[in-house]
PDB file of N, CA and C and ligand atoms in Angstrom:
ATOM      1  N   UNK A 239     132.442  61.812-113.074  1.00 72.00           N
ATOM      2  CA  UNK A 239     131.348  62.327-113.873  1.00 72.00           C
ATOM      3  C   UNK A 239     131.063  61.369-115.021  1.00 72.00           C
ATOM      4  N   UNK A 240     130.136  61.088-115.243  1.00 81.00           N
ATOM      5  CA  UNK A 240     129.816  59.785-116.242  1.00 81.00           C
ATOM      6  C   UNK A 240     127.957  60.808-116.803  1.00 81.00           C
ATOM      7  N   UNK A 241     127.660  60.333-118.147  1.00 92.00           N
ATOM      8  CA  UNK A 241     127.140  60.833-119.404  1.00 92.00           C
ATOM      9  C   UNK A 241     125.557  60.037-118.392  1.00 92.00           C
ATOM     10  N   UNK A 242     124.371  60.468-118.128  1.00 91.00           N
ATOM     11  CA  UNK A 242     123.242  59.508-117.222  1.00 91.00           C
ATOM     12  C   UNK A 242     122.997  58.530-118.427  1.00 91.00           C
ATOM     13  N   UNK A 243     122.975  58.268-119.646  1.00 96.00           N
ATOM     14  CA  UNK A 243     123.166  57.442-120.482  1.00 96.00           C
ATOM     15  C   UNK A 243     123.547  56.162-119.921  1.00 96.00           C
ATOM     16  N   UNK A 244     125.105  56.504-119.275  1.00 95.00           N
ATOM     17  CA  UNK A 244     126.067  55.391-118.989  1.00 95.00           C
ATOM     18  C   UNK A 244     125.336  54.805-117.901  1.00 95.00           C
ATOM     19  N   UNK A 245     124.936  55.010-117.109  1.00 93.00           N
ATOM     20  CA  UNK A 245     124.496  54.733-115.805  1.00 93.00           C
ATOM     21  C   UNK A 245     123.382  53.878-116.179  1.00 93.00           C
ATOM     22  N   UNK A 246     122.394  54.144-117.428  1.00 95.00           N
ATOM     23  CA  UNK A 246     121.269  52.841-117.668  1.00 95.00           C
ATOM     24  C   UNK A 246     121.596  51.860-116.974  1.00 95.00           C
ATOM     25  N   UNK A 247     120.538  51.017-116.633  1.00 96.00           N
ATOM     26  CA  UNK A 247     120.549  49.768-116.187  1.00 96.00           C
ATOM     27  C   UNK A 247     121.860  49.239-114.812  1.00 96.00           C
ATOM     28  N   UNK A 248     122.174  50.496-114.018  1.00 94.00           N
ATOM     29  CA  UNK A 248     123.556  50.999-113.091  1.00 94.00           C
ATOM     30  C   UNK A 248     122.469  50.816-111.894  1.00 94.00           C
ATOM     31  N   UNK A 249     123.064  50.868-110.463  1.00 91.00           N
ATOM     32  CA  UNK A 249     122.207  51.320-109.355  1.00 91.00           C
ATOM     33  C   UNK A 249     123.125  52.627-109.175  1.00 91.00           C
ATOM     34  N   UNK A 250     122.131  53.791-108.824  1.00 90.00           N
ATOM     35  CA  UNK A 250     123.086  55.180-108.526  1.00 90.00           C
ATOM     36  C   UNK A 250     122.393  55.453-107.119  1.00 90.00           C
ATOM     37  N   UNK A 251     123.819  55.484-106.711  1.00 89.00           N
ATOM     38  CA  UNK A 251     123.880  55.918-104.764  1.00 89.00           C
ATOM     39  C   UNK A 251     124.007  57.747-105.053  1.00 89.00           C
ATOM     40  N   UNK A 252     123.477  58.010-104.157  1.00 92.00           N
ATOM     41  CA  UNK A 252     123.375  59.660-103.654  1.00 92.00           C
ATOM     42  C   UNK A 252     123.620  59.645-102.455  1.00 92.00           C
ATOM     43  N   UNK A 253     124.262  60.999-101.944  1.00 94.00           N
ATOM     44  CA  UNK A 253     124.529  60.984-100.863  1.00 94.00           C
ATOM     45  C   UNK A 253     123.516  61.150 -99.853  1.00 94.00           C
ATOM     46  N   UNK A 254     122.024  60.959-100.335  1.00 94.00           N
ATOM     47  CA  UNK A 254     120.980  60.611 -99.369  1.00 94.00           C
ATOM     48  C   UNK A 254     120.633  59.393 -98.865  1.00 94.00           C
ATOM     49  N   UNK A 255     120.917  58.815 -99.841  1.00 92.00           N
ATOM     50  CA  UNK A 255     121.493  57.529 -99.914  1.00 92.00           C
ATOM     51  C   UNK A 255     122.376  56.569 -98.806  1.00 92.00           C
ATOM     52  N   UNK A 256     122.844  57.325 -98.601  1.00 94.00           N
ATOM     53  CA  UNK A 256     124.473  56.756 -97.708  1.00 94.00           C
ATOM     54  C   UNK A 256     124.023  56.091 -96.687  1.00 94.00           C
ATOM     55  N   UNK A 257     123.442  56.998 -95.430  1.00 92.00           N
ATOM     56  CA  UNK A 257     123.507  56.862 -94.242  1.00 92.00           C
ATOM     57  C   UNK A 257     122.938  55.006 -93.919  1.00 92.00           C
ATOM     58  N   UNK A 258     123.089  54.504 -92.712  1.00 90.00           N
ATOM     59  CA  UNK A 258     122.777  53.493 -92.800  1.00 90.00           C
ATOM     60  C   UNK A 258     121.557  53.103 -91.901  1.00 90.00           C
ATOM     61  N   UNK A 259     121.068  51.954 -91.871  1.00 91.00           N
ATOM     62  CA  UNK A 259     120.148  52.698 -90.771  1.00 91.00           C
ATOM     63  C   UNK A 259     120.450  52.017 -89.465  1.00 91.00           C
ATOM     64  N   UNK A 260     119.941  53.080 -88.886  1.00 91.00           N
ATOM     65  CA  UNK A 260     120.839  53.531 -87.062  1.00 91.00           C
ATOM     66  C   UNK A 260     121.780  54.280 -86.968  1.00 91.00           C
ATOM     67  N   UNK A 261     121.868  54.847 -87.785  1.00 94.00           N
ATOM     68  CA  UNK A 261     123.492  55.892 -88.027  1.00 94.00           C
ATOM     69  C   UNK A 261     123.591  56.415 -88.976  1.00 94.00           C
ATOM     70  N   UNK A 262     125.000  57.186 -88.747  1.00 96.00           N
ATOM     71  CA  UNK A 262     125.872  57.208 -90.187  1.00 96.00           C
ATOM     72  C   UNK A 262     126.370  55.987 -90.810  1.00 96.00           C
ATOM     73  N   UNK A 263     127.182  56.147 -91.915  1.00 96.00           N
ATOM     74  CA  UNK A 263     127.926  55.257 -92.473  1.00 96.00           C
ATOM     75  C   UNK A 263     129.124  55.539 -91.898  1.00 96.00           C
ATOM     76  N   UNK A 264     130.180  54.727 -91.566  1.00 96.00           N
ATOM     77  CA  UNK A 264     131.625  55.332 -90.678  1.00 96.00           C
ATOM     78  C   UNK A 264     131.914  56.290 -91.669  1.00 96.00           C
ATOM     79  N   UNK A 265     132.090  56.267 -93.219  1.00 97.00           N
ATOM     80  CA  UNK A 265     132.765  57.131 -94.143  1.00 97.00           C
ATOM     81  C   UNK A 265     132.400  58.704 -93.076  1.00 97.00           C
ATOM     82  N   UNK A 266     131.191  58.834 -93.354  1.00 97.00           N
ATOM     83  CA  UNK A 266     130.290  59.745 -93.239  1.00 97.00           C
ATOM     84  C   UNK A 266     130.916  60.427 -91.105  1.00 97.00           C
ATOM     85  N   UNK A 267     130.986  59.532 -90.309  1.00 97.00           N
ATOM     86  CA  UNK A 267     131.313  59.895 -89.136  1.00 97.00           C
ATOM     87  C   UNK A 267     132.709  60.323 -89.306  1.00 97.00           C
ATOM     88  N   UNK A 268     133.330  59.223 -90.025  1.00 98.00           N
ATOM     89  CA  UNK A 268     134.954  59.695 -89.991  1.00 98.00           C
ATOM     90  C   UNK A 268     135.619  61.425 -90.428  1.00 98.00           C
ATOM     91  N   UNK A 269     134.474  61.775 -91.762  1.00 98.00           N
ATOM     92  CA  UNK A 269     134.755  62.954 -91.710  1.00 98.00           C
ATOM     93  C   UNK A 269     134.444  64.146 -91.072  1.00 98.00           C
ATOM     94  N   UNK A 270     133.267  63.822 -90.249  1.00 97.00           N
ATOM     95  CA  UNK A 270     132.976  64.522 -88.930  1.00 97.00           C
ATOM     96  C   UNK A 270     134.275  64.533 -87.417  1.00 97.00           C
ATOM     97  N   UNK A 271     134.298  63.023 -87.632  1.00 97.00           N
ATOM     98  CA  UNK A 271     135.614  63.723 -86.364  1.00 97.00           C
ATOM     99  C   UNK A 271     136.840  63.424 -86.735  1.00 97.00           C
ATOM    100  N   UNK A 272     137.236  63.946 -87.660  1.00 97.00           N
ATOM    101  CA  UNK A 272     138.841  64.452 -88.496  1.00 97.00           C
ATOM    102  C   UNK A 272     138.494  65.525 -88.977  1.00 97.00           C
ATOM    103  N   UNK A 273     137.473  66.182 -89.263  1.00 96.00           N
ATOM    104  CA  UNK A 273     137.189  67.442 -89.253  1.00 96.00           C
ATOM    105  C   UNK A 273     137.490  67.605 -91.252  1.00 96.00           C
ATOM    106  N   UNK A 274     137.193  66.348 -92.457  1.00 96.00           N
ATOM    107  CA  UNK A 274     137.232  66.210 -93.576  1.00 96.00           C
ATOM    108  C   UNK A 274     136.231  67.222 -94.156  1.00 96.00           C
ATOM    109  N   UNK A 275     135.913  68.277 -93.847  1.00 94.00           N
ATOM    110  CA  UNK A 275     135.195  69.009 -94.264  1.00 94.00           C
ATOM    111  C   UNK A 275     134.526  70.657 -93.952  1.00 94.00           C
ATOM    112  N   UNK A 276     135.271  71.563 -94.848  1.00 94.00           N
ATOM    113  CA  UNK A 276     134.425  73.010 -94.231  1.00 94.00           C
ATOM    114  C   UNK A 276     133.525  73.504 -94.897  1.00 94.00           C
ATOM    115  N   UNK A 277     133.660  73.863 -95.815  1.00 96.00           N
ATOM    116  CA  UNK A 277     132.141  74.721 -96.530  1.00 96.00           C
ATOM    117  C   UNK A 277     131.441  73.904 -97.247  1.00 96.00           C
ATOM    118  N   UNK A 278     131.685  72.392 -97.143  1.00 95.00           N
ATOM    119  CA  UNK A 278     130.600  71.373 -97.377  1.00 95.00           C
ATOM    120  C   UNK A 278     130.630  70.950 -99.127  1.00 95.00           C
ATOM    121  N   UNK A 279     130.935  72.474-100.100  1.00 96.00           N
ATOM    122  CA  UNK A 279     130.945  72.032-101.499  1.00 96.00           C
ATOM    123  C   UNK A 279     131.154  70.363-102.204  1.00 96.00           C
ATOM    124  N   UNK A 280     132.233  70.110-101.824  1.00 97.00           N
ATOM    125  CA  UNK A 280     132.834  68.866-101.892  1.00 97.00           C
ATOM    126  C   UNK A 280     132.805  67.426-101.760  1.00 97.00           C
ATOM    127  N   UNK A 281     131.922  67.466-100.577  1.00 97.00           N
ATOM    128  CA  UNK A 281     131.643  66.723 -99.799  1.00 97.00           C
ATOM    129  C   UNK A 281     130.880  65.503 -99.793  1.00 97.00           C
ATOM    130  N   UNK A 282     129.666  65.808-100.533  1.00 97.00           N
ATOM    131  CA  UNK A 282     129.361  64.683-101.008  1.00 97.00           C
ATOM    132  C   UNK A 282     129.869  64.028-102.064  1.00 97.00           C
ATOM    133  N   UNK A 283     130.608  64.305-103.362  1.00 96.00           N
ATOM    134  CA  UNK A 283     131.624  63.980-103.933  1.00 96.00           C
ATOM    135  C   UNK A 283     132.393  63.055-103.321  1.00 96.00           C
ATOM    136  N   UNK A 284     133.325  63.319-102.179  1.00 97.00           N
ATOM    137  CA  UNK A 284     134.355  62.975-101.331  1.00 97.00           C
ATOM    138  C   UNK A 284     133.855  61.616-100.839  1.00 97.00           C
ATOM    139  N   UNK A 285     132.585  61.913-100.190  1.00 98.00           N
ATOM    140  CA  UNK A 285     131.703  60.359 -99.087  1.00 98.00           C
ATOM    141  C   UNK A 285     131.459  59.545-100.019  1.00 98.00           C
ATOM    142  N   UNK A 286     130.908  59.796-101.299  1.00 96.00           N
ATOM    143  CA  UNK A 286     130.822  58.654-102.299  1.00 96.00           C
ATOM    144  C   UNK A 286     132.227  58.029-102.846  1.00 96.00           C
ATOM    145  N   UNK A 287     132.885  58.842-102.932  1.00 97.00           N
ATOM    146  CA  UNK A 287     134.073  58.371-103.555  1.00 97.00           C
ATOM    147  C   UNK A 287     134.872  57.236-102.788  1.00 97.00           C
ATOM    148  N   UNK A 288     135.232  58.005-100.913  1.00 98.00           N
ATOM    149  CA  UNK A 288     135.562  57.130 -99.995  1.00 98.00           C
ATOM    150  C   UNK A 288     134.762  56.196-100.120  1.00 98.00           C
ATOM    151  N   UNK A 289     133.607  55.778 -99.890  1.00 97.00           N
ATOM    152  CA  UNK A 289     132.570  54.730 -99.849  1.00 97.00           C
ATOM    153  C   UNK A 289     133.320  53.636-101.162  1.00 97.00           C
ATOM    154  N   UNK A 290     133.389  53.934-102.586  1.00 96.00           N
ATOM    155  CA  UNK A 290     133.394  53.282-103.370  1.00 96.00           C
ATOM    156  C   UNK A 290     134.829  52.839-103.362  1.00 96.00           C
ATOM    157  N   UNK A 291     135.731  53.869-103.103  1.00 98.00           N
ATOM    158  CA  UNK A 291     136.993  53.006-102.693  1.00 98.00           C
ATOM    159  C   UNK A 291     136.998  51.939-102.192  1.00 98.00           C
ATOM    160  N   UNK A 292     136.473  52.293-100.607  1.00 98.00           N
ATOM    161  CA  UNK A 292     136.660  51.278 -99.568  1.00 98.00           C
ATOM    162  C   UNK A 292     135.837  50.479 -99.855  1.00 98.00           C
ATOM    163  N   UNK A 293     134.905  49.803-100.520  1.00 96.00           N
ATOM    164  CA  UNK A 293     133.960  48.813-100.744  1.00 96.00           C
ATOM    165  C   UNK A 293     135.084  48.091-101.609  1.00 96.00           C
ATOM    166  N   UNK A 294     136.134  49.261-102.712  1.00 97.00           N
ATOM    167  CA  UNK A 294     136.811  48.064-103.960  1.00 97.00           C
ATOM    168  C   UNK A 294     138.150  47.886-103.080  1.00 97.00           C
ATOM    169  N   UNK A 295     138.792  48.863-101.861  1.00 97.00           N
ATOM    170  CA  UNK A 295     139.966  48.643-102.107  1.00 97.00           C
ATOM    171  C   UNK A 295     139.823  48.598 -99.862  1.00 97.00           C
ATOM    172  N   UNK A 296     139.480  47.563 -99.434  1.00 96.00           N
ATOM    173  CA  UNK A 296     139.410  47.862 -98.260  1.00 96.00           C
ATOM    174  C   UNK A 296     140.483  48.329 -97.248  1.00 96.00           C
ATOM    175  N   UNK A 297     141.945  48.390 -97.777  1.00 96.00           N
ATOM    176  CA  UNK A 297     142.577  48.766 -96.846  1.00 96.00           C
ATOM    177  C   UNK A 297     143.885  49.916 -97.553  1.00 96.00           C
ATOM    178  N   UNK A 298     143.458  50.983 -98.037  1.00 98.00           N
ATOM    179  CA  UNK A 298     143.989  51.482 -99.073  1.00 98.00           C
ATOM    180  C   UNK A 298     145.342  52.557 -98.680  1.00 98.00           C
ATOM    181  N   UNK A 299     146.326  52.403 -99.484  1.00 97.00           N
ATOM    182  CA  UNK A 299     147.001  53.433 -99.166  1.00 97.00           C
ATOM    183  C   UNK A 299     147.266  54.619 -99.249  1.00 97.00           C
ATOM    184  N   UNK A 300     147.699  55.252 -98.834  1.00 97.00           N
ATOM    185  CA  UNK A 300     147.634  56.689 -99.049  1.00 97.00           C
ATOM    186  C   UNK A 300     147.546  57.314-100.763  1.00 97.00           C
ATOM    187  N   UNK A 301     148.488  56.949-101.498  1.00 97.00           N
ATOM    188  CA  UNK A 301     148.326  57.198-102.524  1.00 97.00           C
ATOM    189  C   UNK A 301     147.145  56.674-103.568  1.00 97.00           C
ATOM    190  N   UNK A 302     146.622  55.555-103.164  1.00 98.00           N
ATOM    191  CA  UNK A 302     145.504  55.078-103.771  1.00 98.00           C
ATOM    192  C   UNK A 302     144.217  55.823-103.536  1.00 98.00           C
ATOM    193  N   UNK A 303     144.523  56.066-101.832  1.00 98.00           N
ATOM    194  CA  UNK A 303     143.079  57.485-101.275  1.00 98.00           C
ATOM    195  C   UNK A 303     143.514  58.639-102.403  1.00 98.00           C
ATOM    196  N   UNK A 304     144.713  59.597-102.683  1.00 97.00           N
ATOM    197  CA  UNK A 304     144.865  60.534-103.221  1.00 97.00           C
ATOM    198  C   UNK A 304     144.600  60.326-105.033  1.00 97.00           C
ATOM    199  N   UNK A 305     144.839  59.276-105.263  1.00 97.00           N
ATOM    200  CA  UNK A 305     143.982  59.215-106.645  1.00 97.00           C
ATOM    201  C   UNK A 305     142.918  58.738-106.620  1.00 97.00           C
ATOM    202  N   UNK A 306     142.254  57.740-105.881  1.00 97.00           N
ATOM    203  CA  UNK A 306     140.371  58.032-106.184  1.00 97.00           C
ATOM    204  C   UNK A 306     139.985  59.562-105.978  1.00 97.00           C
ATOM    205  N   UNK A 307     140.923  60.689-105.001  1.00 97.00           N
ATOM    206  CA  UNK A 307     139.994  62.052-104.932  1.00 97.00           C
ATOM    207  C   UNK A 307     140.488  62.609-105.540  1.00 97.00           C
ATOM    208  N   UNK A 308     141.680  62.332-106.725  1.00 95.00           N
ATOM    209  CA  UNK A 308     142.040  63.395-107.357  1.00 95.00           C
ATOM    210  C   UNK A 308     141.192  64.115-108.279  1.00 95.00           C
ATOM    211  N   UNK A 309     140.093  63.645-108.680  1.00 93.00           N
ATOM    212  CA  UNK A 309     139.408  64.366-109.747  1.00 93.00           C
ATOM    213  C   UNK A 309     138.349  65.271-108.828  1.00 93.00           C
ATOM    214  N   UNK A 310     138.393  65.738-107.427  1.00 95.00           N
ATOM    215  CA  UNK A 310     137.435  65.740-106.867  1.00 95.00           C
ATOM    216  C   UNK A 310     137.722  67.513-106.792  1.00 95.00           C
ATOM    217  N   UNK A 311     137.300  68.756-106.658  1.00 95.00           N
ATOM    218  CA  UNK A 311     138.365  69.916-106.286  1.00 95.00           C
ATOM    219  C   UNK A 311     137.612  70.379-104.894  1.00 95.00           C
ATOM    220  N   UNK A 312     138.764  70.232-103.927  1.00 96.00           N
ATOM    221  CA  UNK A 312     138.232  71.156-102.471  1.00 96.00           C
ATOM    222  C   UNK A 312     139.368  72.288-102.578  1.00 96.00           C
ATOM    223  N   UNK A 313     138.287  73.462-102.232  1.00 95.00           N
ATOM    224  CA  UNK A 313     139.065  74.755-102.154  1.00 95.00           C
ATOM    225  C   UNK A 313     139.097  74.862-100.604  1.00 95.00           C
ATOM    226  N   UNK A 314     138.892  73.938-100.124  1.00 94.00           N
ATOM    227  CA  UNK A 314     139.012  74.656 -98.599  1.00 94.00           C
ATOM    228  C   UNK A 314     140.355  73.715 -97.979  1.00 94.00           C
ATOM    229  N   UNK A 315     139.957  72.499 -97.699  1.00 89.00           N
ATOM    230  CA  UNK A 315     141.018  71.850 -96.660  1.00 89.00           C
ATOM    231  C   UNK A 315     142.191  71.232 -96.947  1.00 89.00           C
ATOM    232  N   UNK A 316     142.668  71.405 -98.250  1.00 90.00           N
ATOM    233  CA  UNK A 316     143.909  70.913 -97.900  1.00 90.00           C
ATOM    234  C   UNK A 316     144.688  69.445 -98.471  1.00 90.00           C
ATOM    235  N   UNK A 317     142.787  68.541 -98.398  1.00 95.00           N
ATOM    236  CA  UNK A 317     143.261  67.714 -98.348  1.00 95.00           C
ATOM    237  C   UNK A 317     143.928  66.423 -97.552  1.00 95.00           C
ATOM    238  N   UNK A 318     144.466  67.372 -96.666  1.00 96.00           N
ATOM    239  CA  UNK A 318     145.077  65.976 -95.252  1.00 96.00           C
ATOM    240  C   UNK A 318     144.381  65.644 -94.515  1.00 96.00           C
ATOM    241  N   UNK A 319     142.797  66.517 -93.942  1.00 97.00           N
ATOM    242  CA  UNK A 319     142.117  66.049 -93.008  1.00 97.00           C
ATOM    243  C   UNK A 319     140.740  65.201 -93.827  1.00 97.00           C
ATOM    244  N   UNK A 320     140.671  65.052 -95.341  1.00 98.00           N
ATOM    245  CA  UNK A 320     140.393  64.006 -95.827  1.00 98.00           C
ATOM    246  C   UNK A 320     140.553  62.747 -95.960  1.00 98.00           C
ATOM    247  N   UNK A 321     142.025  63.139 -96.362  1.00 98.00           N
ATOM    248  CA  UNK A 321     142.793  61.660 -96.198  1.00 98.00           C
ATOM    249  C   UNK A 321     142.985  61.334 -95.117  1.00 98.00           C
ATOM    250  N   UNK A 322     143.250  61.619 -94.245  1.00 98.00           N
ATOM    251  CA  UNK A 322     143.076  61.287 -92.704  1.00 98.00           C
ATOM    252  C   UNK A 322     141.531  60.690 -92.394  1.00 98.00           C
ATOM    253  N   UNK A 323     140.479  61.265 -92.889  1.00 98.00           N
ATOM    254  CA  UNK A 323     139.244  60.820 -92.466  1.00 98.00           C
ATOM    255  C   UNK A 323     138.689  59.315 -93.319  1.00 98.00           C
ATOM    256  N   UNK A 324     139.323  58.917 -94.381  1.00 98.00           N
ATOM    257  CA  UNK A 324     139.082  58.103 -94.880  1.00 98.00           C
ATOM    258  C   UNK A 324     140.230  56.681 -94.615  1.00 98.00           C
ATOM    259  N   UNK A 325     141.083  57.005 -94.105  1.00 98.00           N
ATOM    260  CA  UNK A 325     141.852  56.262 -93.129  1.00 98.00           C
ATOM    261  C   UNK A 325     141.128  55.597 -91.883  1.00 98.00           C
ATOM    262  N   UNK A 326     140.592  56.444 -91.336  1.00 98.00           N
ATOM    263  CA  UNK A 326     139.815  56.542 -90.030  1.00 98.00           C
ATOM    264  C   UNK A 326     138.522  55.363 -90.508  1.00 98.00           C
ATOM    265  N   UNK A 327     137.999  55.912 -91.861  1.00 98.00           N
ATOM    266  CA  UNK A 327     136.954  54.771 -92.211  1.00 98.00           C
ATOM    267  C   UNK A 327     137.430  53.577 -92.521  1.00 98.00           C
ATOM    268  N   UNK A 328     138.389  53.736 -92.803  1.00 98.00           N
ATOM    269  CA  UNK A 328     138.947  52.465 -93.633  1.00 98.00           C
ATOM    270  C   UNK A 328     139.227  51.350 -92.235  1.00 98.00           C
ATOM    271  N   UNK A 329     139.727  51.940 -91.258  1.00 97.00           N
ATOM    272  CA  UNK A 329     140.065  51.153 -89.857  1.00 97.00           C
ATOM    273  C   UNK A 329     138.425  51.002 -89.227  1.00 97.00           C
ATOM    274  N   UNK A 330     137.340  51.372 -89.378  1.00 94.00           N
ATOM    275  CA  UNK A 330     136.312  51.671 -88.708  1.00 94.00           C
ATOM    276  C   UNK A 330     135.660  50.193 -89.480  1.00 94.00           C
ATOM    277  N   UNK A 331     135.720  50.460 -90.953  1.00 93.00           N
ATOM    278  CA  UNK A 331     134.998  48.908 -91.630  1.00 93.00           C
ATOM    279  C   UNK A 331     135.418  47.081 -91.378  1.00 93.00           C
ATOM    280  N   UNK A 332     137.293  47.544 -90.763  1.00 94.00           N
ATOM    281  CA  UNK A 332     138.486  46.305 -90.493  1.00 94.00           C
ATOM    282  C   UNK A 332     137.776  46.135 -89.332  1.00 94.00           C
ATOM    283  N   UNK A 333     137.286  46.755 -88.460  1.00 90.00           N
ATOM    284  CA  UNK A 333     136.823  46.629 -86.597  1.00 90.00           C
ATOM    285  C   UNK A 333     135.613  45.906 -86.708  1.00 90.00           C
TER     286      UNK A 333
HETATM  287 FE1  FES B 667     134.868  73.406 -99.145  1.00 75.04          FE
HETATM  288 FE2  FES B 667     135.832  71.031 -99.886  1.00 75.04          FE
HETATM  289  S1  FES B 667     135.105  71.632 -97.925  1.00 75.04           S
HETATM  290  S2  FES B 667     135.333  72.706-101.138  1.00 75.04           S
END
């Protein structure tokens, strides 16, 4: 969360944003089939976040995935089938 102040003179991605064209973005597929997502709240939160990871940190470890989403709150999953799905991207961008 950042003040729109801060962001002046910033480029700001939305999650309308994302997709690429001809597709998804892998972020975006990966959490479709790891199943990174149920009642959706979260979610775009989550795809930006993975996205900005993996652009700074391309091959990240587990604990590095669990603190870029720590500020993020999902009441639904858990958590593992996130981190699992951003794994999945992370191998999808190396291919
Ligand atoms: Fe429901 Fe994360 S999927 S809050």
């Amino acid at each position: 969360t950042v003040l729109a102040v801060m962001a002046d003179g910033h480029a700001v991605r939305t999650i309308e944003g994302m997709a690429r064209p001809g597709g998804l973005d892998p972020v975006q597929q990966a959490f479709i089939d790891c199943h990174g997502l149920q009642c959706g709240f979260c979610t775009p939160a989550m795809l930006l976040t993975a996205r900005w990871l993996l652009d700074t940190t391309p091959d990240p470890t587990d604990e590095e995935i669990r603190t870029a989403i720590a500020g993020i709150t999902c009441r639904c999953t858990g958590y593992a089938n996130i981190v699992r799905a951003i794994q999945k991207a992370a191998e999808e961008d190396a291919a």
